XYZ file of C-alpha atoms in Angstrom:
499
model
C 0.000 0.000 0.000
C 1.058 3.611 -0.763
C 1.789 6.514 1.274
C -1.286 8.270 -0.295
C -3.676 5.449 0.277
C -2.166 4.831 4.210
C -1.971 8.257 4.861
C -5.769 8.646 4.302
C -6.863 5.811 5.232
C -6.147 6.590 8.861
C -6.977 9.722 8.324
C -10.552 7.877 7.830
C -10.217 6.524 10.686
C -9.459 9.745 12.785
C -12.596 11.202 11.338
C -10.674 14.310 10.487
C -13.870 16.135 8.876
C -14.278 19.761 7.761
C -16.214 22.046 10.445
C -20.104 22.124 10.481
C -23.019 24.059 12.157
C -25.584 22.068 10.942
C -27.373 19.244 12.685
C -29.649 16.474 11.844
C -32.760 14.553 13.252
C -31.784 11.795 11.068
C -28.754 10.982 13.044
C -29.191 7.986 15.851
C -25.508 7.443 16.416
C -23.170 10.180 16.923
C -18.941 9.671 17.268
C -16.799 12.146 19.275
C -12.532 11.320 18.895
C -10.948 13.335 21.505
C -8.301 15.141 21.760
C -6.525 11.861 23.068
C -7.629 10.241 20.367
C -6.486 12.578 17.932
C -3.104 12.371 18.912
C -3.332 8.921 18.895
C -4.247 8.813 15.283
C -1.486 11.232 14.392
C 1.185 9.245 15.964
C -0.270 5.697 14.096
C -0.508 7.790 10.981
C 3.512 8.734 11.045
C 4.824 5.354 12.541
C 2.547 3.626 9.371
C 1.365 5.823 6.603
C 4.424 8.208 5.734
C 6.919 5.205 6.331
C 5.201 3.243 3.606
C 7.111 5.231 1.512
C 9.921 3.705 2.077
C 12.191 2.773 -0.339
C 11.051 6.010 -2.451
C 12.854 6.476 -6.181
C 14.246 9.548 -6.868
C 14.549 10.464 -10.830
C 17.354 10.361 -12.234
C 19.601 13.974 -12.673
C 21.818 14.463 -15.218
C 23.658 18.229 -15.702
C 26.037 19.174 -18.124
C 29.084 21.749 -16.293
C 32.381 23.547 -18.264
C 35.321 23.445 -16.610
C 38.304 25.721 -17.016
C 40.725 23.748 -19.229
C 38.660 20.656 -19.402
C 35.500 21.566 -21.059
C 32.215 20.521 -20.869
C 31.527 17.248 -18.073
C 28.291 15.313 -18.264
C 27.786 14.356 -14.842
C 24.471 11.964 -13.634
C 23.346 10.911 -10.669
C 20.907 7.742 -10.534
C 19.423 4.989 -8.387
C 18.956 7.830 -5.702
C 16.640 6.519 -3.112
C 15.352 7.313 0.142
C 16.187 4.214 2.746
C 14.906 5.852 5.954
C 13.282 8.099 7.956
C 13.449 10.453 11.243
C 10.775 12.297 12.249
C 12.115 14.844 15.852
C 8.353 15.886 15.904
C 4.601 15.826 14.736
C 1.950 17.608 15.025
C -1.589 17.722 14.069
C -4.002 20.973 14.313
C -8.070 21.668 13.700
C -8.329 24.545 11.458
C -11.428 26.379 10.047
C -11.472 24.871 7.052
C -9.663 21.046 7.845
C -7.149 19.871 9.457
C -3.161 19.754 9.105
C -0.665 17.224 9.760
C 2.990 18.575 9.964
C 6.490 16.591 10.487
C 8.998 18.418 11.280
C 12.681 18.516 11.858
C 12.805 15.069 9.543
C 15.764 14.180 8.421
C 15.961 11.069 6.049
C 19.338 9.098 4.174
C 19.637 8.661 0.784
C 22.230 6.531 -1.829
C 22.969 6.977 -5.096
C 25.350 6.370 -7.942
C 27.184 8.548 -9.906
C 29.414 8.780 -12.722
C 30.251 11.527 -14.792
C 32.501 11.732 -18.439
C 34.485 14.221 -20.487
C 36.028 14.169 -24.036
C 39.681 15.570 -24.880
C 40.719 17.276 -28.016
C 44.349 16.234 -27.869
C 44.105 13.731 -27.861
C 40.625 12.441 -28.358
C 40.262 10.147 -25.477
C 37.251 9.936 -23.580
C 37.447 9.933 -20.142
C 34.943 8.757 -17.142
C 34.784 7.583 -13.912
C 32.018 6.456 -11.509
C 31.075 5.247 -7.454
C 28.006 5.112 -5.168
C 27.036 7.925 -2.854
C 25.561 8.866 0.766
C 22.897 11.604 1.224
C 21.755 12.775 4.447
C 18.936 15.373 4.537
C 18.458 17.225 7.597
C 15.627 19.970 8.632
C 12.688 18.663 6.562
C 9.175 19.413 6.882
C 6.053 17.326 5.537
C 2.890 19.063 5.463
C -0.768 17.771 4.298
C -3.968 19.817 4.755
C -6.960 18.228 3.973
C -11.127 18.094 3.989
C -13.443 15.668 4.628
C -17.150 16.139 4.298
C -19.712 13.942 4.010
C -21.277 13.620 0.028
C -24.558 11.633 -0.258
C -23.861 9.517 2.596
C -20.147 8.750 1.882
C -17.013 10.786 2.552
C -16.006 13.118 -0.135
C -11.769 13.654 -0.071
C -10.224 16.979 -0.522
C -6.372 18.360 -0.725
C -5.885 21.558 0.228
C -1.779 22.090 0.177
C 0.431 19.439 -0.065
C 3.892 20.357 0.622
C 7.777 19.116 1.343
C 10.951 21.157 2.228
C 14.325 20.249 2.828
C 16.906 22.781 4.599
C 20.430 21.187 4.343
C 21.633 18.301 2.483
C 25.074 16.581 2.446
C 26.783 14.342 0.453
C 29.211 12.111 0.697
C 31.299 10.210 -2.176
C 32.507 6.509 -2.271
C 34.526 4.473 -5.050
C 36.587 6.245 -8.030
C 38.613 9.415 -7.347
C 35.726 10.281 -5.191
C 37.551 13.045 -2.891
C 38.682 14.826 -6.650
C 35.461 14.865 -7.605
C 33.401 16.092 -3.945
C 32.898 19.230 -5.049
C 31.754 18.915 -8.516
C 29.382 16.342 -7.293
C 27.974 18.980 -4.011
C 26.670 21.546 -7.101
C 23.991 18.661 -7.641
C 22.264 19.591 -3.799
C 19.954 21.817 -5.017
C 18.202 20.128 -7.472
C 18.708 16.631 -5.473
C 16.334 18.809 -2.955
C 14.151 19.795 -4.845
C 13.595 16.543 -6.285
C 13.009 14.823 -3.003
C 10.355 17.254 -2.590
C 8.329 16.937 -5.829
C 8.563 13.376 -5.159
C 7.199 13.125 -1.671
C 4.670 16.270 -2.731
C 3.500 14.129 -6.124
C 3.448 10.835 -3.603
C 0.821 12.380 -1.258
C -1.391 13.730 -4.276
C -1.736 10.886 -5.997
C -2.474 8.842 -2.713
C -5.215 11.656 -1.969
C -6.794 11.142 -5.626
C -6.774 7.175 -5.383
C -8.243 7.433 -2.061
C -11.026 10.085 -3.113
C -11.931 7.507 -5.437
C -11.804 4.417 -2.592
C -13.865 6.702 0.208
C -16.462 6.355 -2.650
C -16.803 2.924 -3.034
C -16.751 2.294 1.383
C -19.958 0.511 2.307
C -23.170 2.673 3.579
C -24.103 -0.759 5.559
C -23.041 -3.135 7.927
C -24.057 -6.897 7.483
C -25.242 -7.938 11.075
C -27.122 -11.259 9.620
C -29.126 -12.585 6.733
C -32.149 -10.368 7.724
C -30.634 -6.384 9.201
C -27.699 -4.415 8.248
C -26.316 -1.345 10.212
C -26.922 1.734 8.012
C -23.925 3.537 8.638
C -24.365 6.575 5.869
C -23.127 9.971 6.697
C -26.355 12.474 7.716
C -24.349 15.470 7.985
C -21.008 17.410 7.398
C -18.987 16.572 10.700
C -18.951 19.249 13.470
C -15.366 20.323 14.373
C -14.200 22.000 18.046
C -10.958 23.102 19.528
C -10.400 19.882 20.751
C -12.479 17.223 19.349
C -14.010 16.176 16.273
C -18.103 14.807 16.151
C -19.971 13.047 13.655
C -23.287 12.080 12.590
C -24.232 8.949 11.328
C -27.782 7.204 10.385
C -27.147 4.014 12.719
C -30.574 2.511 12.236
C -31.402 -0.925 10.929
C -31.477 -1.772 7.526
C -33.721 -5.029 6.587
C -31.582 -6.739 4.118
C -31.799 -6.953 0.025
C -34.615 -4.535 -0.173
C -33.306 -1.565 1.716
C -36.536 -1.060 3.628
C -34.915 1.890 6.404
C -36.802 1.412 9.366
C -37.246 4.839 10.420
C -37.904 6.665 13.807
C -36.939 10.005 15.265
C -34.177 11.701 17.470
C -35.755 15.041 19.249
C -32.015 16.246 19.518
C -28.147 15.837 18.423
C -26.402 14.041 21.224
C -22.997 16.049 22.894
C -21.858 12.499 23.453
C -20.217 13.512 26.362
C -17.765 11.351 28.478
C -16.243 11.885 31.751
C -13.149 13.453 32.038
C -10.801 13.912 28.658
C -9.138 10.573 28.986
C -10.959 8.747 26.642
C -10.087 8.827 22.714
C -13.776 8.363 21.767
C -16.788 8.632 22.553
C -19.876 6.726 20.582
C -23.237 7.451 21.232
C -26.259 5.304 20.675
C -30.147 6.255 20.865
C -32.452 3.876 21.789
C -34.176 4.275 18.659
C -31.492 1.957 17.139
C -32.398 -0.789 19.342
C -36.439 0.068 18.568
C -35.309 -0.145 14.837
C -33.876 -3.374 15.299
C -36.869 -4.716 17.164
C -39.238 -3.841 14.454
C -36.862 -4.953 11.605
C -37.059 -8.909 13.253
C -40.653 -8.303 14.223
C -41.672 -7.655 10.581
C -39.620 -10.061 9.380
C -42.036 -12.791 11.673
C -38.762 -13.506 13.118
C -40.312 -13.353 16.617
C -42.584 -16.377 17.169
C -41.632 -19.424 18.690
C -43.428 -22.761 19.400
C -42.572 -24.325 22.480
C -42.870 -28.228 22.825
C -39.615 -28.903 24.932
C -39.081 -27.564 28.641
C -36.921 -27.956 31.640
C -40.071 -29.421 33.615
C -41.779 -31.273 31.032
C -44.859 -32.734 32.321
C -46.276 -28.668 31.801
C -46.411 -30.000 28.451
C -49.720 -32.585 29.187
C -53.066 -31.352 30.037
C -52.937 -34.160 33.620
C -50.262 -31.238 35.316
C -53.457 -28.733 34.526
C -56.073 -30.635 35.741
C -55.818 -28.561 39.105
C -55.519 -25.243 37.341
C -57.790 -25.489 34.501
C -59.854 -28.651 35.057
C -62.275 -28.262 31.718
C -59.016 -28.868 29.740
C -58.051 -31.646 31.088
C -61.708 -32.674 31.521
C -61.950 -32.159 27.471
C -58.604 -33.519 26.921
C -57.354 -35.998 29.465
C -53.764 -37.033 29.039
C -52.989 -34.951 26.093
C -50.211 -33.436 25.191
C -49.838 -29.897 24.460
C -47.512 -27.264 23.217
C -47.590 -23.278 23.440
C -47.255 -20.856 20.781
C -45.547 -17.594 21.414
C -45.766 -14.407 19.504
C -45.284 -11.076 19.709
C -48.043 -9.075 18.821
C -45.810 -5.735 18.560
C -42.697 -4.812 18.071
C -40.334 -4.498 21.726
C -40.232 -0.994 23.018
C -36.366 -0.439 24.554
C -36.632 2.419 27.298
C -33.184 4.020 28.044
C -32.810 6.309 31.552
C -29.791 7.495 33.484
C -30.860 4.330 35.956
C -32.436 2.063 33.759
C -32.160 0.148 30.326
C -35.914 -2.090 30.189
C -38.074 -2.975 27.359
C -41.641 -3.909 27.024
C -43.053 -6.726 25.010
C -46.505 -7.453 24.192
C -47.138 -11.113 23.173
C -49.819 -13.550 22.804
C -49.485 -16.747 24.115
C -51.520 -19.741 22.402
C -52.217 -22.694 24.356
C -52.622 -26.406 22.011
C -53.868 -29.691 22.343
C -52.084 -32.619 20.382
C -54.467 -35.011 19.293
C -53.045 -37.673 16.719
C -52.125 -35.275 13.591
C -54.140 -32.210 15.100
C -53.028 -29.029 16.642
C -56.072 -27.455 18.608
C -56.469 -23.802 19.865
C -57.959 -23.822 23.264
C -56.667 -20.298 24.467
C -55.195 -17.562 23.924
C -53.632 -15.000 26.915
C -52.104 -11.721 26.096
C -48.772 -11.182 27.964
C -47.068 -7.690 28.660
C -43.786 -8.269 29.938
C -41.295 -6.062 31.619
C -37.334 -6.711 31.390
C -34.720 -5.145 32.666
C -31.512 -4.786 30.616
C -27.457 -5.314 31.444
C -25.466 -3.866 28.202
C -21.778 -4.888 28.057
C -19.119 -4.540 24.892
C -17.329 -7.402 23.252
C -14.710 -6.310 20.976
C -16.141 -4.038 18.544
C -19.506 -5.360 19.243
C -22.348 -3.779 21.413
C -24.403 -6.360 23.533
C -26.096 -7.657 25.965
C -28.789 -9.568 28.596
C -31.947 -8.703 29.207
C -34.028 -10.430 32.922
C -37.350 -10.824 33.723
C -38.546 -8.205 36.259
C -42.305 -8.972 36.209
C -45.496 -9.299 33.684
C -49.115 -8.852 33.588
C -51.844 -11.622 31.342
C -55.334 -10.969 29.968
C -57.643 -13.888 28.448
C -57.917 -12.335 24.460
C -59.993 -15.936 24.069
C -60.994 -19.032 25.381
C -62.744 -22.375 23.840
C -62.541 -23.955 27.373
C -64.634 -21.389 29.198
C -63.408 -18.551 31.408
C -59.333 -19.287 33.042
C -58.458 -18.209 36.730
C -55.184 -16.414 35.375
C -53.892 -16.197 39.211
C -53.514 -19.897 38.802
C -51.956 -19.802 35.410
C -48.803 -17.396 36.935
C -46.200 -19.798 38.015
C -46.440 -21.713 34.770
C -46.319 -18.965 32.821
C -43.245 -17.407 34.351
C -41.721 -20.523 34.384
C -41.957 -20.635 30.460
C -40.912 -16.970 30.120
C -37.800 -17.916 32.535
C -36.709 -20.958 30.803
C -38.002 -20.704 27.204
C -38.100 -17.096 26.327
C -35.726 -15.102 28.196
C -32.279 -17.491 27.150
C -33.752 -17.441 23.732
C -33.610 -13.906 24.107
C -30.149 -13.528 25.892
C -28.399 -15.840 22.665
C -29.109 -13.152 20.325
C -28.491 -10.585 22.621
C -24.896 -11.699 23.598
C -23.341 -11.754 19.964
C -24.585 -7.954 20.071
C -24.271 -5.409 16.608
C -21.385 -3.800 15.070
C -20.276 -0.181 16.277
C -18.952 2.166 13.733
C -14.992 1.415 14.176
C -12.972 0.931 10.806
C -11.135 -2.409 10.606
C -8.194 -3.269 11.680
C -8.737 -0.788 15.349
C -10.618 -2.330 18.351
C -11.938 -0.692 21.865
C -10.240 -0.915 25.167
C -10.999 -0.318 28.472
C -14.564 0.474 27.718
C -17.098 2.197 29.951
C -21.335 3.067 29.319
C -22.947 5.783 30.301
C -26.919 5.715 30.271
C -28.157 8.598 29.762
C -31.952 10.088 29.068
C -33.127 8.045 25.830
C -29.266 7.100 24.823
C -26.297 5.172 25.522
C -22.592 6.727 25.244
C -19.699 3.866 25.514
C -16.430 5.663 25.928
C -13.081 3.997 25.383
C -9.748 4.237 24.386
C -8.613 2.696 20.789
C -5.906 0.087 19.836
C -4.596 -0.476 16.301
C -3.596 -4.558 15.313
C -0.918 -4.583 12.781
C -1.680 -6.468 9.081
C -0.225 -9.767 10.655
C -3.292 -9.788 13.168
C -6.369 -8.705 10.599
C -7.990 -11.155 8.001
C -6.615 -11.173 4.611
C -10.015 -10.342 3.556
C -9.770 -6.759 4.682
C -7.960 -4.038 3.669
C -5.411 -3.543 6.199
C -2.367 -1.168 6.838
C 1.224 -1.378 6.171
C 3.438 -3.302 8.830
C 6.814 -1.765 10.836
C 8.762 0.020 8.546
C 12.443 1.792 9.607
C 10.468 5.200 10.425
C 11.497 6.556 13.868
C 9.709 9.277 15.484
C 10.424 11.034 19.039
């Protein structure tokens, strides 16, 4: 990978956006990087983007000199390349209008061949003589500024200066008559300067053009399963302080293959605010994206189960009943039944400073098995309460959810009328065993958060707030050797230094 294309793609990652007023109500997720986490970013991005320059060709630089006596000398200097790096400091600052990276007091070592040649009149002889070449630079400075703003619900990639400059240079000859010809070859610093700085300068455009082109082609969704994706499309240019960067994202879910948004709305733009500066970022979630994802499974019938298998068993036959609702086992001694579950709305996830519940609404049908037949006897409307734990696993966002009470109401009956009081301990004991692990399976592999590849969360903390959760954490980077091959991933250790 290039120094253009790693360069910006951490920049990506930093979210290093141009400043905005403007908020939206179609933002349910919102991203704060700190200053912390800016700093992090910038130190990644000159360990591993600039170093991936390395080796860097220099052209070729021939020159054509008259000497007293001798005449004219073609002299040429080739194979010059830049074999390492040393950065004495980086910076990066929030501007107006972007943001600017600067490395400074860089020096970096160069080799090269040259050889140079000369014709005599008396006689005509030609005469020539070659050798290889040290270059140090010293007192170089790197500098990018650069845009990002959001463009139909990607990231649109701008350069605004680009630059290199080199102070000093010094070289030093090897091989041939070297020390005769250390002077002659010291009238080639200028241009050898200049030429290390159109080639780092041209480097870093043509990495930001490539990766204008790649920001356009990043995914606007997250797979999550066969049935939701994360929609993680930009809402609104990024909103830039003195000391930390916020964006906007949609963050609902998607239902898969048809693109069906599953809309709600946000009263207000969350501050995503964290305790303390320590953290490098901040991610805020609002509890519409968990009501999103509730309504995506619910319409996808995704939430009805029937249950024929339980801990206790015998609850399955109409003889454990007989006490509790004697006409069914009066009408249908010894039979075996099972109980269909299904909600009859979508889950409503609550989100307080003290609390994370949800309500669910379901119907619970209760069969007879007899021979082939599945019969209806009854039907009891449930509306549970559950009380939430949220937790974060890796990149992921999950968690449990426990029963804290519910309330029934006969919706019908082919038996006659039900004493419901009687009915409590079996229901719970289904909602216990059957429903609530069912529940807690899904809930434990959790959905994506917006982090680009290759970085992961550490030393994570959530913060309920009213109608939103903020998890705050700091950020590690795993080098290619630890990501999938599948995935674009960064450039390894390269001989870059930086103090």
């Amino acid at each position: 990978m290039d120094v253009g294309r790693s360069l910006l793609f951490l920049l990506l990652t930093s979210f290093f956006l141009l400043p905005s007023h403007s908020q939206s109500s179609d933002s349910f997720t919102s991203v704060l990087v700190s200053q912390n986490g800016l700093d992090f970013v910038k130190n990644l991005l000159v360990n591993k983007a600039i170093a991936s320059i390395i080796p860097l060709q220099i052209p070729r630089i021939e020159k054509y000199m008259r000497i007293p006596f001798l005449g004219g000398i073609d002299v040429v200097v080739s194979n010059l390349t830049i074999y390492e790096l040393d950065v004495a400091s980086s910076y990066v600052k929030l501007g107006d209008t972007g943001v600017v990276i600067l490395a400074s007091g860089t020096t970096c070592n160069l080799s090269m061949n040259w050889h140079y040649s000369y014709s005599t009149w008396f006689p005509p002889i030609e005469i020539s003589d070659q050798g290889i070449a040290s270059v140090q630079v010293e007192g170089m400075e790197i500098g990018l500024s650069l845009g990002l703003k959001s463009d139909e619900g990607g990231l649109k990639l701008s350069l605004s200066e680009c630059g290199c400059h080199v102070n000093n240079i010094n070289i030093e000859l090897e091989g041939g008559a070297s020390w005769f010809y250390q002077g002659m070859v010291n009238a080639f610093k200028d241009q050898i300067g200049s030429s290390v700085e159109s080639t780092i300068a041209k480097k870093l455009t043509e990495g930001v053009s490539d990766l204008d082109s790649f920001l356009q082609s990043l995914p606007k969704e997250i797979p999550v399963d066969d049935k939701a994706a994360l929609n993680v499309t930009f809402t609104t240019d990024p909103i830039l302080k003195d000391s930390s960067i916020t964006f906007e994202i949609d963050g609902l879910f998607n239902k898969r293959k048809t693109n069906q948004v599953l809309k709600s709305f946000r009263e207000s733009v969350s501050s995503v605010i964290c305790p303390g500066s320590s953290k490098m970022l901040g991610i805020s979630v609002d509890e519409a994206v968990f009501n999103s994802a509730a309504a995506l499974y619910y319409n996808a019938e995704f939430m009805q189960w029937v249950v024929d298998k339980i801990p206790e068993q015998s609850l399955l036959n109409t003889a454990k009943w007989r006490f509790i609702i004697p006409q069914l086992y009066k009408k249908y001694p010894n039979q075996d039944m099972n109980l269909n579950i299904s909600l009859s709305s979508p889950p409503l996830v609550k989100i307080s400073e003290q609390y994370v519940g949800a309500n669910v609404n379901a119907d619970l049908v209760i069969n007879v098995l007899d021979a082939n037949q599945v019969i209806p006897v009854a039907c009891i409307s449930l509306v549970i309460r559950g009380s939430g734990a949220l937790k974060v696993m890796g990149n992921n966002l999950g968690g449990s959810v426990s029963l804290q009470d519910f309330s029934m109401t006969l919706k019908w009956s082919n038996i006659g009328n039900l004493h419901l009081h009687l009915l409590q301990p079996i229901v719970w004991t289904v909602i216990q065993t059957v429903f609530v692990p069912y529940a807690n399976d899904h809930l434990e592999k959790g959905f994506p958060l917006p982090i680009i590849h290759g970085f992961t969360l550490q030393n994570t903390e959530i913060i309920c707030s009213s109608s939103e959760i903020t998890v705050c954490s700091d950020v590690a980077y795993l080098d290619s050797s630890q990501l999938p091959q599948s995935h674009l991933s960064l450039p390894g250790s390269m001989p870059w230094k930086t103090k």
